C-alpha positions as a Python dict, from the first residue, in 0.01 Angstrom:
ca = {
    (1, 'M'): (0, 0, 0),
    (2, 'A'): (285, 230, 78),
    (3, 'T'): (420, 176, -282),
    (4, 'M'): (78, 251, -435),
    (5, 'I'): (45, 568, -209),
    (6, 'S'): (401, 668, -315),
    (7, 'N'): (327, 614, -677),
    (8, 'F'): (-11, 781, -668),
    (9, 'V'): (106, 1097, -479),
    (10, 'R'): (412, 1116, -707),
    (11, 'K'): (165, 1173, -1010),
    (12, 'T'): (-66, 1416, -838),
    (13, 'R'): (166, 1628, -607),
    (14, 'T'): (396, 1903, -744),
    (15, 'A'): (706, 1961, -531),
    (16, 'F'): (681, 2317, -418),
    (17, 'V'): (998, 2557, -389),
    (18, 'L'): (947, 2913, -286),
    (19, 'A'): (1180, 3171, -440),
    (20, 'N'): (1163, 3551, -438),
    (21, 'E'): (859, 3590, -253),
    (22, 'T'): (926, 3350, 25),
    (23, 'S'): (1280, 3548, 71),
    (24, 'R'): (1083, 3861, 141),
    (25, 'V'): (853, 3704, 392),
    (26, 'L'): (1163, 3551, 563),
    (27, 'C'): (1322, 3870, 600),
    (28, 'L'): (1053, 3964, 839),
    (29, 'S'): (1201, 3742, 1107),
    (30, 'N'): (1571, 3824, 1047),
    (31, 'A'): (1610, 3965, 1366),
    (32, 'R'): (1528, 3629, 1524),
    (33, 'T'): (1733, 3442, 1271),
    (34, 'N'): (2055, 3612, 1366),
    (35, 'S'): (2034, 3467, 1725),
    (36, 'S'): (1864, 3129, 1611),
    (37, 'F'): (2186, 2927, 1638),
    (38, 'V'): (2325, 3078, 1956),
    (39, 'G'): (2346, 2789, 2200),
    (40, 'A'): (2289, 2513, 1938),
    (41, 'D'): (2425, 2173, 2005),
    (42, 'A'): (2669, 1961, 1812),
    (43, 'E'): (2391, 1886, 1569),
    (44, 'G'): (2309, 2240, 1511),
    (45, 'V'): (1982, 2219, 1701),
    (46, 'N'): (1890, 2518, 1922),
    (47, 'P'): (1728, 2371, 2242),
    (48, 'Q'): (1572, 2721, 2312),
    (49, 'H'): (1335, 2672, 2011),
    (50, 'P'): (1106, 2399, 1929),
    (51, 'K'): (1177, 2086, 1729),
    (52, 'I'): (934, 2067, 1450),
    (53, 'L'): (837, 1777, 1218),
    (54, 'I'): (649, 1856, 902),
    (55, 'T'): (466, 1557, 731),
    (56, 'G'): (388, 1581, 357),
    (57, 'S'): (635, 1851, 328),
    (58, 'L'): (677, 1823, -38),
    (59, 'G'): (328, 1946, -123),
    (60, 'Q'): (235, 2303, -193),
    (61, 'L'): (281, 2457, 149),
    (62, 'G'): (540, 2226, 339),
    (63, 'T'): (857, 2351, 155),
    (64, 'G'): (776, 2712, 188),
    (65, 'L'): (675, 2668, 546),
    (66, 'A'): (988, 2487, 616),
    (67, 'Q'): (1198, 2784, 507),
    (68, 'V'): (1007, 3015, 723),
    (69, 'L'): (1029, 2812, 1033),
    (70, 'R'): (1385, 2748, 979),
    (71, 'Q'): (1452, 3108, 974),
    (72, 'K'): (1265, 3170, 1294),
    (73, 'Y'): (1389, 2846, 1496),
    (74, 'G'): (1716, 2736, 1315),
    (75, 'R'): (1783, 2506, 1025),
    (76, 'N'): (1822, 2185, 1218),
    (77, 'N'): (1509, 2253, 1437),
    (78, 'V'): (1270, 2179, 1133),
    (79, 'I'): (1259, 1838, 980),
    (80, 'M'): (1070, 1796, 656),
    (81, 'S'): (927, 1433, 563),
    (82, 'D'): (733, 1283, 295),
    (83, 'I'): (699, 959, 104),
    (84, 'I'): (857, 1137, -212),
    (85, 'K'): (1234, 1151, -312),
    (86, 'P'): (1332, 1514, -242),
    (87, 'S'): (1515, 1726, -466),
    (88, 'Q'): (1876, 1816, -435),
    (89, 'A'): (1767, 2169, -313),
    (90, 'V'): (1544, 2028, -54),
    (91, 'K'): (1810, 1793, 72),
    (92, 'E'): (2057, 2080, 105),
    (93, 'S'): (1815, 2312, 277),
    (94, 'G'): (1776, 2124, 593),
    (95, 'P'): (1712, 1784, 744),
    (96, 'Y'): (1468, 1552, 545),
    (97, 'L'): (1333, 1208, 632),
    (98, 'F'): (1121, 948, 466),
    (99, 'A'): (795, 917, 679),
    (100, 'D'): (483, 725, 578),
    (101, 'I'): (196, 857, 790),
    (102, 'L'): (29, 527, 786),
    (103, 'E'): (321, 360, 974),
    (104, 'F'): (264, 436, 1336),
    (105, 'K'): (577, 268, 1467),
    (106, 'T'): (798, 455, 1217),
    (107, 'L'): (650, 799, 1312),
    (108, 'Q'): (678, 705, 1687),
    (109, 'E'): (1051, 616, 1649),
    (110, 'M'): (1095, 950, 1453),
    (111, 'I'): (942, 1153, 1727),
    (112, 'V'): (1140, 992, 1999),
    (113, 'T'): (1484, 981, 1824),
    (114, 'H'): (1456, 1339, 1713),
    (115, 'D'): (1285, 1474, 2025),
    (116, 'I'): (1008, 1641, 1830),
    (117, 'D'): (789, 1912, 2006),
    (118, 'W'): (561, 2018, 1715),
    (119, 'I'): (395, 1814, 1439),
    (120, 'I'): (260, 2018, 1141),
    (121, 'H'): (56, 1764, 944),
    (122, 'F'): (26, 1838, 580),
    (123, 'S'): (-11, 1503, 452),
    (124, 'A'): (-342, 1455, 255),
    (125, 'L'): (-515, 1402, -84),
    (126, 'L'): (-674, 1720, -224),
    (127, 'S'): (-1050, 1746, -327),
    (128, 'A'): (-1058, 1651, -688),
    (129, 'V'): (-781, 1388, -639),
    (130, 'G'): (-954, 1231, -341),
    (131, 'E'): (-1289, 1201, -520),
    (132, 'N'): (-1101, 980, -796),
    (133, 'N'): (-975, 736, -535),
    (134, 'V'): (-1189, 746, -209),
    (135, 'P'): (-1042, 441, -42),
    (136, 'L'): (-690, 591, -61),
    (137, 'A'): (-815, 931, 57),
    (138, 'M'): (-973, 762, 364),
    (139, 'R'): (-646, 600, 456),
    (140, 'V'): (-425, 886, 407),
    (141, 'N'): (-659, 1156, 536),
    (142, 'I'): (-831, 976, 812),
    (143, 'E'): (-608, 694, 931),
    (144, 'G'): (-278, 911, 889),
    (145, 'L'): (-461, 1168, 1109),
    (146, 'H'): (-540, 919, 1377),
    (147, 'N'): (-168, 818, 1393),
    (148, 'V'): (-49, 1180, 1446),
    (149, 'L'): (-321, 1270, 1687),
    (150, 'E'): (-235, 965, 1917),
    (151, 'L'): (133, 1035, 1879),
    (152, 'A'): (68, 1393, 1977),
    (153, 'R'): (-124, 1279, 2278),
    (154, 'Q'): (120, 1032, 2401),
    (155, 'Y'): (417, 1263, 2380),
    (156, 'R'): (229, 1594, 2456),
    (157, 'L'): (317, 1745, 2134),
    (158, 'K'): (165, 2081, 1983),
    (159, 'L'): (-31, 1968, 1670),
    (160, 'F'): (-127, 2173, 1371),
    (161, 'V'): (-366, 2025, 1103),
    (162, 'P'): (-476, 2246, 823),
    (163, 'S'): (-832, 2250, 722),
    (164, 'T'): (-1005, 2399, 427),
    (165, 'I'): (-1309, 2570, 271),
    (166, 'G'): (-1400, 2228, 153),
    (167, 'A'): (-1502, 2144, 521),
    (168, 'F'): (-1825, 2315, 433),
    (169, 'G'): (-2109, 2201, 228),
    (170, 'P'): (-2424, 2316, 36),
    (171, 'D'): (-2617, 2357, 360),
    (172, 'S'): (-2361, 2596, 506),
    (173, 'P'): (-2405, 2969, 480),
    (174, 'R'): (-2196, 3085, 175),
    (175, 'N'): (-2157, 3463, 200),
    (176, 'P'): (-2020, 3493, 454),
    (177, 'T'): (-1935, 3169, 592),
    (178, 'P'): (-1847, 3196, 981),
    (179, 'D'): (-1634, 2977, 1185),
    (180, 'M'): (-1914, 2800, 1349),
    (181, 'C'): (-2207, 2687, 1131),
    (182, 'I'): (-2350, 2371, 969),
    (183, 'Q'): (-2072, 2205, 762),
    (184, 'R'): (-2192, 1868, 602),
    (185, 'P'): (-1937, 1854, 305),
    (186, 'R'): (-1986, 1615, -1),
    (187, 'T'): (-1642, 1530, -84),
    (188, 'I'): (-1432, 1296, 100),
    (189, 'Y'): (-1152, 1560, 138),
    (190, 'G'): (-1419, 1786, 318),
    (191, 'V'): (-1547, 1505, 518),
    (192, 'S'): (-1191, 1398, 623),
    (193, 'K'): (-1122, 1783, 728),
    (194, 'V'): (-1435, 1800, 939),
    (195, 'H'): (-1337, 1481, 1099),
    (196, 'A'): (-991, 1618, 1170),
    (197, 'E'): (-1140, 1951, 1316),
    (198, 'L'): (-1377, 1746, 1545),
    (199, 'M'): (-1123, 1496, 1657),
    (200, 'G'): (-869, 1754, 1726),
    (201, 'E'): (-1112, 1937, 1940),
    (202, 'Y'): (-1208, 1612, 2109),
    (203, 'Y'): (-856, 1546, 2195),
    (204, 'Y'): (-827, 1909, 2333),
    (205, 'H'): (-1114, 1856, 2577),
    (206, 'K'): (-1044, 1494, 2667),
    (207, 'Y'): (-660, 1493, 2701),
    (208, 'G'): (-559, 1861, 2684),
    (209, 'L'): (-383, 1829, 2338),
    (210, 'D'): (-269, 2148, 2215),
    (211, 'F'): (-443, 2107, 1862),
    (212, 'R'): (-465, 2381, 1626),
    (213, 'S'): (-633, 2407, 1292),
    (214, 'L'): (-675, 2692, 1023),
    (215, 'R'): (-927, 2666, 745),
    (216, 'F'): (-762, 2786, 416),
    (217, 'P'): (-918, 2900, 105),
    (218, 'G'): (-772, 2836, -213),
    (219, 'V'): (-410, 2910, -191),
    (220, 'I'): (-215, 3061, -499),
    (221, 'S'): (165, 3103, -582),
    (222, 'A'): (375, 3176, -889),
    (223, 'D'): (609, 2879, -789),
    (224, 'T'): (356, 2588, -817),
    (225, 'H'): (132, 2435, -1075),
    (226, 'A'): (-217, 2290, -1043),
    (227, 'G'): (-218, 1989, -818),
    (228, 'G'): (-581, 1841, -815),
    (229, 'G'): (-760, 2102, -617),
    (230, 'T'): (-1082, 2271, -722),
    (231, 'T'): (-955, 2616, -675),
    (232, 'D'): (-643, 2547, -889),
    (233, 'Y'): (-793, 2729, -1189),
    (234, 'A'): (-647, 3039, -1017),
    (235, 'V'): (-301, 2897, -1032),
    (236, 'A'): (-314, 2766, -1393),
    (237, 'I'): (-461, 3073, -1544),
    (238, 'F'): (-128, 3263, -1509),
    (239, 'H'): (73, 3005, -1681),
    (240, 'E'): (-177, 2943, -1964),
    (241, 'A'): (-210, 3315, -2024),
    (242, 'L'): (175, 3352, -2076),
    (243, 'K'): (210, 3045, -2274),
    (244, 'H'): (-99, 3035, -2475),
    (245, 'G'): (-286, 3365, -2432),
    (246, 'T'): (-597, 3173, -2360),
    (247, 'F'): (-737, 2955, -2088),
    (248, 'N'): (-1010, 2713, -2071),
    (249, 'C'): (-1165, 2716, -1727),
    (250, 'Y'): (-1351, 2430, -1566),
    (251, 'L'): (-1583, 2658, -1357),
    (252, 'R'): (-1848, 2916, -1445),
    (253, 'P'): (-1737, 3283, -1473),
    (254, 'D'): (-1953, 3385, -1191),
    (255, 'T'): (-1802, 3122, -938),
    (256, 'R'): (-1688, 3315, -634),
    (257, 'M'): (-1438, 3162, -380),
    (258, 'P'): (-1223, 3266, -112),
    (259, 'M'): (-844, 3282, -195),
    (260, 'M'): (-510, 3369, -33),
    (261, 'Y'): (-174, 3435, -162),
    (262, 'I'): (95, 3199, -57),
    (263, 'T'): (304, 3412, 173),
    (264, 'D'): (-3, 3519, 364),
    (265, 'C'): (-89, 3155, 411),
    (266, 'L'): (256, 3075, 534),
    (267, 'K'): (253, 3383, 773),
    (268, 'S'): (-82, 3279, 911),
    (269, 'V'): (54, 2941, 1022),
    (270, 'A'): (387, 3062, 1160),
    (271, 'Q'): (195, 3329, 1356),
    (272, 'F'): (-83, 3094, 1475),
    (273, 'M'): (161, 2851, 1613),
    (274, 'E'): (300, 3113, 1863),
    (275, 'V'): (-31, 3240, 1975),
    (276, 'P'): (-65, 3167, 2359),
    (277, 'D'): (-330, 2917, 2438),
    (278, 'S'): (-511, 3174, 2660),
    (279, 'Q'): (-580, 3395, 2362),
    (280, 'M'): (-737, 3107, 2153),
    (281, 'K'): (-1134, 3091, 2175),
    (282, 'L'): (-1155, 2826, 1911),
    (283, 'R'): (-924, 2550, 1810),
    (284, 'T'): (-1019, 2588, 1444),
    (285, 'Y'): (-1023, 2944, 1263),
    (286, 'N'): (-1104, 3060, 924),
    (287, 'V'): (-851, 3264, 756),
    (288, 'T'): (-862, 3456, 420),
    (289, 'A'): (-758, 3738, 211),
    (290, 'M'): (-978, 3793, -98),
    (291, 'S'): (-1262, 3642, -284),
    (292, 'F'): (-1303, 3672, -650),
    (293, 'T'): (-1456, 3483, -953),
    (294, 'P'): (-1280, 3353, -1276),
    (295, 'E'): (-1424, 3635, -1473),
    (296, 'E'): (-1279, 3906, -1207),
    (297, 'L'): (-944, 3705, -1221),
    (298, 'A'): (-936, 3714, -1596),
    (299, 'E'): (-994, 4093, -1588),
    (300, 'E'): (-684, 4132, -1385),
    (301, 'V'): (-479, 3914, -1616),
    (302, 'K'): (-580, 4096, -1923),
    (303, 'K'): (-393, 4411, -1764),
    (304, 'Y'): (-75, 4196, -1828),
    (305, 'V'): (-169, 4007, -2122),
    (306, 'P'): (-405, 4232, -2323),
    (307, 'N'): (-507, 3987, -2590),
    (308, 'F'): (-583, 3715, -2333),
    (309, 'T'): (-904, 3511, -2400),
    (310, 'I'): (-1095, 3272, -2146),
    (311, 'T'): (-1355, 3014, -2236),
    (312, 'Y'): (-1561, 2844, -1968),
    (313, 'N'): (-1652, 2472, -1980),
    (314, 'P'): (-1766, 2359, -1615),
    (315, 'D'): (-1693, 1997, -1532),
    (316, 'G'): (-1750, 1796, -1202),
    (317, 'R'): (-1539, 2036, -1006),
    (318, 'Q'): (-1825, 2314, -1054),
    (319, 'L'): (-2046, 2083, -831),
    (320, 'I'): (-1759, 2083, -569),
    (321, 'A'): (-1733, 2465, -607),
    (322, 'D'): (-2111, 2538, -571),
    (323, 'S'): (-2105, 2363, -238),
    (324, 'W'): (-1820, 2563, -86),
    (325, 'P'): (-1810, 2918, 69),
    (326, 'E'): (-1811, 3224, -139),
    (327, 'V'): (-1668, 3459, 114),
    (328, 'F'): (-1498, 3360, 447),
    (329, 'D'): (-1558, 3541, 768),
    (330, 'D'): (-1235, 3529, 954),
    (331, 'Q'): (-1318, 3821, 1198),
    (332, 'N'): (-1241, 3572, 1488),
    (333, 'A'): (-882, 3508, 1381),
    (334, 'R'): (-836, 3884, 1329),
    (335, 'S'): (-956, 3987, 1673),
    (336, 'D'): (-847, 3686, 1879),
    (337, 'W'): (-485, 3667, 1761),
    (338, 'G'): (-431, 3960, 1518),
    (339, 'W'): (-445, 3793, 1184),
    (340, 'N'): (-427, 4021, 901),
    (341, 'H'): (-340, 3952, 542),
    (342, 'E'): (-97, 4174, 305),
    (343, 'H'): (-207, 4081, -50),
    (344, 'D'): (-524, 4161, -225),
    (345, 'L'): (-619, 4055, -582),
    (346, 'Q'): (-421, 4338, -744),
    (347, 'A'): (-113, 4287, -546),
    (348, 'M'): (-117, 3913, -590),
    (349, 'C'): (-143, 3931, -981),
    (350, 'K'): (145, 4187, -980),
    (351, 'I'): (385, 3970, -796),
    (352, 'I'): (294, 3666, -983),
    (353, 'F'): (333, 3816, -1334),
    (354, 'N'): (653, 3980, -1231),
    (355, 'A'): (784, 3634, -1125),
    (356, 'L'): (645, 3442, -1442),
    (357, 'M'): (711, 3683, -1732),
    (358, 'P'): (1092, 3650, -1739),
    (359, 'L'): (1036, 3259, -1735),
    (360, 'Y'): (791, 3256, -2049),
    (361, 'K'): (987, 3522, -2236),
}
């Protein structure tokens, strides 16, 4: 089964390496970086900072978050892990280990051997991918979660598990969608995320586990390609506009969904992990930055590619999008622990086109 998972994920997951924009975010914590190696042990681990394990770290968010956290806490305090062979750049950036989240004993040995304090659990199959292989999604997204929950309980670890707009369903209020409301998603990805939210809250109340989760909207970056998510049109459109001058969108032009630029997403996790427990009124918070439709995004694209054209041919992903929020209400995150985004639609498009135009020329 591990081999099947490895082969499947290898085909559906794009290894993600941030460049210029991540460097800009990292500069925000340079003051802490300068002292992060003071007092480090023989292996370069700073005992004054947490030792962090990131599962599924070669997905869209893991590599970038590892860079951010290594700047904050030290290169060897953050261990990346996955079931995919890493690139040379990833291997040179810091510690990397093979970790199958379905192997409880292997994870347990890793936690004990490397004295882990935090787990950031990114391993999961995304929405459209999960619908094409429900049994595998159930194993990876649910059984894998059970393993990290139990290990976090046993070893008193701080555990972060991301959630998603996919955790809501057609019965949820869509504009705006608050933190607390009816959910009832209709994808295995969404069901598994609601399960994660509820199990994490149960472990918090039952065992005192420091469980934390953020519900992310669609996450967009210049440095990644579409990887199986329903919101991935907002990534593919930039590449197709510059390569071909046209884009065939699988959603209707008026399909509004919440979105976030990658550096805001990474910033939210790094900030949230340091929030004192006393400030948190919830264990799971919505976070977002903007909401737009394919039609609105296409108008921004035309500012950079004037002859750009877009066509609309909705497929099965339209049904998924129609069950998701149109606008996220994240006022609790903003009031409870100071969440605030930096990038709106215009700022995001400017950054992405500045990054991609030299490549496609």
